Tab-separated table of N, CA and C in Angstrom:
chain	number	residue	atom	x	y	z
A	1	MET	N	19.838	20.865	6.026
A	1	MET	CA	18.580	21.579	6.131
A	1	MET	C	17.601	21.136	5.047
A	2	ALA	N	18.097	20.840	3.859
A	2	ALA	CA	17.221	20.431	2.765
A	2	ALA	C	16.580	19.076	3.034
A	3	MET	N	17.231	18.229	3.805
A	3	MET	CA	16.691	16.903	4.081
A	3	MET	C	15.522	16.950	5.064
A	4	ARG	N	15.330	18.050	5.754
A	4	ARG	CA	14.284	18.124	6.770
A	4	ARG	C	12.906	17.808	6.176
A	5	GLY	N	12.574	18.339	5.019
A	5	GLY	CA	11.295	18.058	4.375
A	5	GLY	C	11.180	16.618	3.929
A	6	HIS	N	12.303	16.018	3.557
A	6	HIS	CA	12.278	14.636	3.096
A	6	HIS	C	12.046	13.660	4.238
A	7	LEU	N	12.356	14.045	5.451
A	7	LEU	CA	12.172	13.139	6.579
A	7	LEU	C	10.700	12.850	6.842
A	8	ARG	N	9.822	13.706	6.380
A	8	ARG	CA	8.392	13.494	6.592
A	8	ARG	C	7.845	12.379	5.715
A	9	ILE	N	8.450	12.143	4.574
A	9	ILE	CA	7.942	11.142	3.634
A	9	ILE	C	7.919	9.745	4.256
A	10	PRO	N	9.019	9.212	4.802
A	10	PRO	CA	8.945	7.868	5.389
A	10	PRO	C	7.982	7.788	6.561
A	11	TYR	N	7.926	8.853	7.367
A	11	TYR	CA	7.021	8.834	8.508
A	11	TYR	C	5.567	8.850	8.056
A	12	ALA	N	5.290	9.493	6.941
A	12	ALA	CA	3.934	9.440	6.385
A	12	ALA	C	3.603	8.009	5.991
A	13	GLY	N	4.569	7.300	5.427
A	13	GLY	CA	4.360	5.897	5.073
A	13	GLY	C	4.086	5.040	6.293
A	14	LEU	N	4.799	5.299	7.366
A	14	LEU	CA	4.559	4.545	8.596
A	14	LEU	C	3.185	4.868	9.173
A	15	GLY	N	2.777	6.113	9.054
A	15	GLY	CA	1.437	6.481	9.509
A	15	GLY	C	0.361	5.774	8.708
A	16	ILE	N	0.530	5.737	7.391
A	16	ILE	CA	-0.413	5.013	6.541
A	16	ILE	C	-0.420	3.540	6.914
A	17	LEU	N	0.759	2.980	7.158
A	17	LEU	CA	0.872	1.571	7.532
A	17	LEU	C	0.077	1.287	8.802
A	18	ILE	N	0.242	2.103	9.811
A	18	ILE	CA	-0.458	1.891	11.082
A	18	ILE	C	-1.969	2.039	10.904
A	19	LEU	N	-2.405	3.079	10.198
A	19	LEU	CA	-3.836	3.274	9.975
A	19	LEU	C	-4.434	2.150	9.141
A	20	ALA	N	-3.713	1.712	8.123
A	20	ALA	CA	-4.231	0.649	7.257
A	20	ALA	C	-4.322	-0.677	7.994
A	21	ILE	N	-3.351	-0.967	8.836
A	21	ILE	CA	-3.419	-2.205	9.620
A	21	ILE	C	-4.623	-2.151	10.551
A	22	GLY	N	-4.837	-1.014	11.187
A	22	GLY	CA	-6.005	-0.871	12.057
A	22	GLY	C	-7.313	-1.032	11.297
A	23	ALA	N	-7.415	-0.383	10.142
A	23	ALA	CA	-8.637	-0.489	9.337
A	23	ALA	C	-8.853	-1.907	8.839
A	24	SER	N	-7.783	-2.572	8.436
A	24	SER	CA	-7.930	-3.944	7.945
A	24	SER	C	-8.322	-4.888	9.071
A	25	LEU	N	-7.809	-4.662	10.273
A	25	LEU	CA	-8.211	-5.498	11.407
A	25	LEU	C	-9.698	-5.332	11.715
A	26	VAL	N	-10.193	-4.111	11.602
A	26	VAL	CA	-11.627	-3.880	11.799
A	26	VAL	C	-12.427	-4.613	10.729
A	27	LEU	N	-11.986	-4.525	9.469
A	27	LEU	CA	-12.695	-5.215	8.390
A	27	LEU	C	-12.659	-6.724	8.567
A	28	VAL	N	-11.517	-7.256	8.972
A	28	VAL	CA	-11.417	-8.701	9.191
A	28	VAL	C	-12.321	-9.117	10.346
A	29	TYR	N	-12.322	-8.343	11.414
A	29	TYR	CA	-13.203	-8.652	12.544
A	29	TYR	C	-14.660	-8.666	12.087
A	30	MET	N	-15.047	-7.654	11.312
A	30	MET	CA	-16.422	-7.600	10.820
A	30	MET	C	-16.736	-8.788	9.925
A	31	ALA	N	-15.784	-9.157	9.072
A	31	ALA	CA	-16.013	-10.278	8.157
A	31	ALA	C	-16.149	-11.586	8.915
A	32	VAL	N	-15.324	-11.776	9.929
A	32	VAL	CA	-15.372	-13.018	10.705
A	32	VAL	C	-16.600	-13.030	11.613
A	33	ARG	N	-16.852	-11.930	12.251
A	33	ARG	CA	-17.956	-11.866	13.217
A	33	ARG	C	-19.312	-11.846	12.534
A	34	PHE	N	-19.417	-11.131	11.432
A	34	PHE	CA	-20.714	-10.927	10.789
A	34	PHE	C	-20.813	-11.555	9.402
A	35	ARG	N	-19.874	-12.364	9.047
A	35	ARG	CA	-19.815	-13.032	7.742
A	35	ARG	C	-19.510	-12.040	6.622
A	36	MET	N	-18.751	-12.523	5.677
A	36	MET	CA	-18.352	-11.694	4.542
A	36	MET	C	-19.548	-11.504	3.611
A	37	THR	N	-19.736	-10.277	3.189
A	37	THR	CA	-20.780	-9.943	2.221
A	37	THR	C	-20.129	-9.158	1.094
A	38	TRP	N	-20.868	-8.991	0.016
A	38	TRP	CA	-20.328	-8.208	-1.092
A	38	TRP	C	-19.969	-6.789	-0.669
A	39	PRO	N	-20.810	-6.082	0.085
A	39	PRO	CA	-20.418	-4.723	0.495
A	39	PRO	C	-19.143	-4.692	1.341
A	40	ARG	N	-18.961	-5.658	2.232
A	40	ARG	CA	-17.741	-5.685	3.052
A	40	ARG	C	-16.522	-6.013	2.200
A	41	PHE	N	-16.687	-6.933	1.265
A	41	PHE	CA	-15.590	-7.269	0.358
A	41	PHE	C	-15.234	-6.054	-0.497
A	42	PHE	N	-16.249	-5.358	-0.997
A	42	PHE	CA	-16.031	-4.157	-1.794
A	42	PHE	C	-15.333	-3.079	-0.964
A	43	ALA	N	-15.714	-2.937	0.308
A	43	ALA	CA	-15.056	-1.970	1.194
A	43	ALA	C	-13.587	-2.317	1.377
A	44	PHE	N	-13.282	-3.602	1.492
A	44	PHE	CA	-11.893	-4.044	1.630
A	44	PHE	C	-11.090	-3.680	0.381
A	45	LEU	N	-11.662	-3.917	-0.800
A	45	LEU	CA	-10.977	-3.563	-2.047
A	45	LEU	C	-10.817	-2.050	-2.190
A	46	LEU	N	-11.843	-1.297	-1.813
A	46	LEU	CA	-11.734	0.165	-1.873
A	46	LEU	C	-10.656	0.685	-0.930
A	47	LEU	N	-10.547	0.075	0.238
A	47	LEU	CA	-9.492	0.464	1.173
A	47	LEU	C	-8.120	0.220	0.552
A	48	GLN	N	-7.963	-0.906	-0.123
A	48	GLN	CA	-6.689	-1.192	-0.784
A	48	GLN	C	-6.389	-0.156	-1.862
A	49	LEU	N	-7.382	0.172	-2.687
A	49	LEU	CA	-7.177	1.169	-3.743
A	49	LEU	C	-6.858	2.541	-3.159
A	50	TYR	N	-7.513	2.895	-2.076
A	50	TYR	CA	-7.259	4.174	-1.416
A	50	TYR	C	-5.817	4.242	-0.915
A	51	ILE	N	-5.362	3.171	-0.293
A	51	ILE	CA	-3.991	3.137	0.224
A	51	ILE	C	-2.990	3.179	-0.925
A	52	LEU	N	-3.270	2.448	-2.013
A	52	LEU	CA	-2.389	2.508	-3.185
A	52	LEU	C	-2.293	3.939	-3.710
A	53	GLY	N	-3.424	4.630	-3.756
A	53	GLY	CA	-3.423	6.016	-4.213
A	53	GLY	C	-2.641	6.939	-3.295
A	54	LEU	N	-2.783	6.749	-1.980
A	54	LEU	CA	-2.015	7.568	-1.032
A	54	LEU	C	-0.516	7.356	-1.209
A	55	TYR	N	-0.117	6.101	-1.311
A	55	TYR	CA	1.299	5.829	-1.539
A	55	TYR	C	1.748	6.412	-2.878
A	56	GLY	N	0.908	6.313	-3.903
A	56	GLY	CA	1.251	6.891	-5.202
A	56	GLY	C	1.497	8.387	-5.114
A	57	LEU	N	0.644	9.083	-4.357
A	57	LEU	CA	0.841	10.524	-4.153
A	57	LEU	C	2.145	10.812	-3.421
A	58	LEU	N	2.452	10.005	-2.406
A	58	LEU	CA	3.699	10.210	-1.664
A	58	LEU	C	4.920	9.953	-2.543
A	59	TYR	N	4.846	8.925	-3.402
A	59	TYR	CA	5.971	8.664	-4.311
A	59	TYR	C	6.130	9.797	-5.314
A	60	ALA	N	5.009	10.351	-5.790
A	60	ALA	CA	5.095	11.472	-6.725
A	60	ALA	C	5.742	12.679	-6.048
A	61	LYS	N	5.440	12.884	-4.779
A	61	LYS	CA	6.047	14.000	-4.045
A	61	LYS	C	7.520	13.729	-3.738
A	62	ALA	N	7.824	12.497	-3.328
A	62	ALA	CA	9.199	12.155	-2.947
A	62	ALA	C	10.107	12.016	-4.156
A	63	GLY	N	9.560	11.546	-5.259
A	63	GLY	CA	10.347	11.327	-6.463
A	63	GLY	C	10.824	9.895	-6.578
A	64	LEU	N	10.905	9.438	-7.813
A	64	LEU	CA	11.380	8.094	-8.133
A	64	LEU	C	12.498	8.218	-9.145
A	65	SER	N	13.375	7.263	-9.153
A	65	SER	CA	14.488	7.257	-10.098
A	65	SER	C	14.246	6.160	-11.125
A	66	ASP	N	14.376	6.503	-12.416
A	66	ASP	CA	14.239	5.467	-13.437
A	66	ASP	C	15.600	4.861	-13.744
A	67	ALA	N	15.636	3.913	-14.668
A	67	ALA	CA	16.879	3.198	-14.978
A	67	ALA	C	17.961	4.138	-15.510
A	68	GLY	N	17.565	5.233	-16.128
A	68	GLY	CA	18.526	6.195	-16.653
A	68	GLY	C	18.992	7.222	-15.637
A	69	GLY	N	18.476	7.150	-14.419
A	69	GLY	CA	18.883	8.082	-13.379
A	69	GLY	C	18.043	9.345	-13.301
A	70	ARG	N	17.042	9.469	-14.174
A	70	ARG	CA	16.167	10.643	-14.126
A	70	ARG	C	15.239	10.552	-12.923
A	71	VAL	N	14.923	11.672	-12.335
A	71	VAL	CA	13.983	11.720	-11.214
A	71	VAL	C	12.596	12.028	-11.768
A	72	LEU	N	11.646	11.158	-11.449
A	72	LEU	CA	10.264	11.317	-11.898
A	72	LEU	C	9.408	11.730	-10.708
A	73	ARG	N	8.583	12.744	-10.906
A	73	ARG	CA	7.709	13.215	-9.835
A	73	ARG	C	6.267	13.349	-10.330
A	74	ASP	N	5.861	12.466	-11.229
A	74	ASP	CA	4.501	12.534	-11.750
A	74	ASP	C	3.622	11.466	-11.102
A	75	LEU	N	2.327	11.737	-11.048
A	75	LEU	CA	1.386	10.845	-10.379
A	75	LEU	C	1.273	9.474	-11.050
A	76	PRO	N	1.199	9.385	-12.392
A	76	PRO	CA	1.124	8.041	-12.989
A	76	PRO	C	2.314	7.152	-12.618
A	77	SER	N	3.513	7.710	-12.591
A	77	SER	CA	4.680	6.921	-12.178
A	77	SER	C	4.573	6.526	-10.713
A	78	GLY	N	4.077	7.431	-9.883
A	78	GLY	CA	3.908	7.127	-8.467
A	78	GLY	C	2.913	6.008	-8.235
A	79	ILE	N	1.795	6.045	-8.945
A	79	ILE	CA	0.786	4.995	-8.786
A	79	ILE	C	1.295	3.676	-9.348
A	80	TYR	N	1.984	3.718	-10.491
A	80	TYR	CA	2.564	2.498	-11.057
A	80	TYR	C	3.550	1.869	-10.071
A	81	PHE	N	4.445	2.686	-9.520
A	81	PHE	CA	5.422	2.160	-8.569
A	81	PHE	C	4.725	1.636	-7.313
A	82	SER	N	3.663	2.311	-6.898
A	82	SER	CA	2.907	1.859	-5.735
A	82	SER	C	2.314	0.473	-5.975
A	83	LEU	N	1.726	0.252	-7.132
A	83	LEU	CA	1.142	-1.053	-7.449
A	83	LEU	C	2.206	-2.136	-7.534
A	84	VAL	N	3.330	-1.819	-8.162
A	84	VAL	CA	4.425	-2.791	-8.280
A	84	VAL	C	5.002	-3.120	-6.903
A	85	THR	N	5.095	-2.134	-6.035
A	85	THR	CA	5.616	-2.360	-4.689
A	85	THR	C	4.609	-3.116	-3.836
A	86	TRP	N	3.335	-2.733	-3.921
A	86	TRP	CA	2.269	-3.377	-3.142
A	86	TRP	C	2.215	-4.875	-3.424
A	87	THR	N	2.314	-5.229	-4.691
A	87	THR	CA	2.233	-6.642	-5.074
A	87	THR	C	3.584	-7.332	-4.968
A	88	THR	N	4.600	-6.617	-4.580
A	88	THR	CA	5.986	-7.082	-4.442
A	88	THR	C	6.528	-7.692	-5.729
A	89	VAL	N	6.042	-7.199	-6.873
A	89	VAL	CA	6.571	-7.645	-8.162
A	89	VAL	C	7.986	-7.110	-8.332
A	90	GLY	N	8.163	-5.819	-8.128
A	90	GLY	CA	9.485	-5.205	-8.168
A	90	GLY	C	10.212	-5.368	-9.486
A	91	TYR	N	9.702	-4.784	-10.554
A	91	TYR	CA	10.342	-4.897	-11.864
A	91	TYR	C	11.742	-4.307	-11.891
A	92	GLY	N	11.981	-3.279	-11.134
A	92	GLY	CA	13.298	-2.659	-11.107
A	92	GLY	C	13.452	-1.511	-12.078
A	93	ASP	N	12.405	-1.185	-12.823
A	93	ASP	CA	12.496	-0.067	-13.758
A	93	ASP	C	12.433	1.279	-13.046
A	94	LEU	N	11.808	1.316	-11.887
A	94	LEU	CA	11.781	2.513	-11.050
A	94	LEU	C	12.227	2.131	-9.651
A	95	SER	N	12.837	3.073	-8.977
A	95	SER	CA	13.238	2.821	-7.589
A	95	SER	C	13.047	4.106	-6.787
A	96	PRO	N	12.786	3.954	-5.487
A	96	PRO	CA	12.600	5.156	-4.667
A	96	PRO	C	13.929	5.865	-4.443
A	97	LEU	N	13.864	7.157	-4.280
A	97	LEU	CA	15.054	7.909	-3.899
A	97	LEU	C	15.413	7.518	-2.463
A	98	PRO	N	16.647	7.732	-2.053
A	98	PRO	CA	17.073	7.262	-0.722
A	98	PRO	C	16.169	7.679	0.431
A	99	HIS	N	15.634	8.891	0.393
A	99	HIS	CA	14.789	9.345	1.500
A	99	HIS	C	13.401	8.701	1.488
A	100	ALA	N	13.055	7.937	0.452
A	100	ALA	CA	11.735	7.298	0.371
A	100	ALA	C	11.812	5.777	0.438
A	101	ARG	N	12.963	5.236	0.759
A	101	ARG	CA	13.089	3.772	0.807
A	101	ARG	C	12.259	3.156	1.922
A	102	LEU	N	12.211	3.797	3.074
A	102	LEU	CA	11.394	3.285	4.172
A	102	LEU	C	9.914	3.311	3.795
A	103	LEU	N	9.524	4.309	3.037
A	103	LEU	CA	8.157	4.390	2.536
A	103	LEU	C	7.838	3.171	1.675
A	104	ALA	N	8.728	2.832	0.751
A	104	ALA	CA	8.516	1.667	-0.116
A	104	ALA	C	8.502	0.376	0.692
A	105	ALA	N	9.368	0.281	1.675
A	105	ALA	CA	9.397	-0.925	2.510
A	105	ALA	C	8.100	-1.070	3.297
A	106	SER	N	7.569	0.037	3.814
A	106	SER	CA	6.310	-0.044	4.561
A	106	SER	C	5.168	-0.477	3.648
A	107	GLU	N	5.194	-0.038	2.400
A	107	GLU	CA	4.137	-0.455	1.474
A	107	GLU	C	4.261	-1.927	1.111
A	108	ALA	N	5.468	-2.421	0.954
A	108	ALA	CA	5.649	-3.846	0.655
A	108	ALA	C	5.127	-4.704	1.803
A	109	VAL	N	5.414	-4.303	3.043
A	109	VAL	CA	4.908	-5.041	4.210
A	109	VAL	C	3.383	-5.000	4.231
A	110	LEU	N	2.828	-3.836	3.984
A	110	LEU	CA	1.380	-3.694	3.968
A	110	LEU	C	0.760	-4.524	2.844
A	111	GLY	N	1.419	-4.571	1.704
A	111	GLY	CA	0.928	-5.399	0.602
A	111	GLY	C	0.882	-6.865	0.970
A	112	TYR	N	1.933	-7.353	1.623
A	112	TYR	CA	1.927	-8.741	2.113
A	112	TYR	C	0.742	-8.980	3.042
A	113	LEU	N	0.553	-8.089	4.003
A	113	LEU	CA	-0.537	-8.251	4.969
A	113	LEU	C	-1.900	-8.252	4.287
A	114	PHE	N	-2.108	-7.295	3.394
A	114	PHE	CA	-3.406	-7.199	2.741
A	114	PHE	C	-3.666	-8.372	1.802
A	115	MET	N	-2.659	-8.832	1.093
A	115	MET	CA	-2.866	-9.988	0.211
A	115	MET	C	-3.196	-11.226	1.041
A	116	GLY	N	-2.522	-11.392	2.168
A	116	GLY	CA	-2.833	-12.507	3.063
A	116	GLY	C	-4.244	-12.403	3.620
A	117	LEU	N	-4.639	-11.188	4.018
A	117	LEU	CA	-5.998	-10.983	4.517
A	117	LEU	C	-7.029	-11.247	3.434
A	118	LEU	N	-6.733	-10.816	2.224
A	118	LEU	CA	-7.655	-11.031	1.113
A	118	LEU	C	-7.871	-12.520	0.868
A	119	VAL	N	-6.797	-13.285	0.853
A	119	VAL	CA	-6.916	-14.733	0.660
A	119	VAL	C	-7.705	-15.356	1.805
A	120	ALA	N	-7.408	-14.964	3.032
A	120	ALA	CA	-8.124	-15.512	4.188
A	120	ALA	C	-9.609	-15.167	4.139
A	121	LEU	N	-9.927	-13.929	3.783
A	121	LEU	CA	-11.330	-13.531	3.700
A	121	LEU	C	-12.058	-14.277	2.590
A	122	LEU	N	-11.408	-14.438	1.450
A	122	LEU	CA	-12.036	-15.172	0.351
A	122	LEU	C	-12.266	-16.629	0.719
A	123	LEU	N	-11.294	-17.252	1.356
A	123	LEU	CA	-11.467	-18.643	1.786
A	123	LEU	C	-12.604	-18.763	2.791
A	124	GLN	N	-12.641	-17.858	3.741
A	124	GLN	CA	-13.706	-17.876	4.741
A	124	GLN	C	-15.062	-17.676	4.073
A	125	TRP	N	-15.106	-16.790	3.102
A	125	TRP	CA	-16.353	-16.492	2.408
A	125	TRP	C	-16.821	-17.696	1.596
A	126	PHE	N	-15.924	-18.293	0.812
A	126	PHE	CA	-16.296	-19.415	-0.046
A	126	PHE	C	-16.592	-20.687	0.739
A	127	ARG	N	-16.004	-20.814	1.905
A	127	ARG	CA	-16.274	-21.985	2.740
A	127	ARG	C	-17.543	-21.809	3.561
A	128	GLY	N	-18.139	-20.666	3.487
A	128	GLY	CA	-19.386	-20.443	4.198
A	128	GLY	C	-19.213	-19.983	5.624
A	129	GLY	N	-18.039	-19.471	5.969
A	129	GLY	CA	-17.816	-18.919	7.297
A	129	GLY	C	-17.557	-19.939	8.373
A	130	ASP	N	-17.138	-21.152	8.012
A	130	ASP	CA	-16.850	-22.192	9.022
A	130	ASP	C	-15.741	-21.784	9.940
């Protein structure tokens, strides 16, 4: 019965993943169709920061385990872990609790997608939209 609340955490991550992929596809379409501009690039970066913050909040709610086995449920740790997971650095100093592993995996996949999109958009922008 106690696990019932924890089951929502990974599904929230999947929901964020689906919404973020949709939003990024719209931004990429706009960038390709209408050329990349500073406001569109800034919107793309803001979307990334927003998603990092959402994942950080979810990690703070779900809890993280440090190297000593303590459970951390604070926002700074959640945002730090979100950034480390997003960039797939994975220092190993914090890890998700078992019920939040799918959440972390969804963020790593999203980080790969967004970093690839960022590189593609920057190349398209610097090449003049060819």
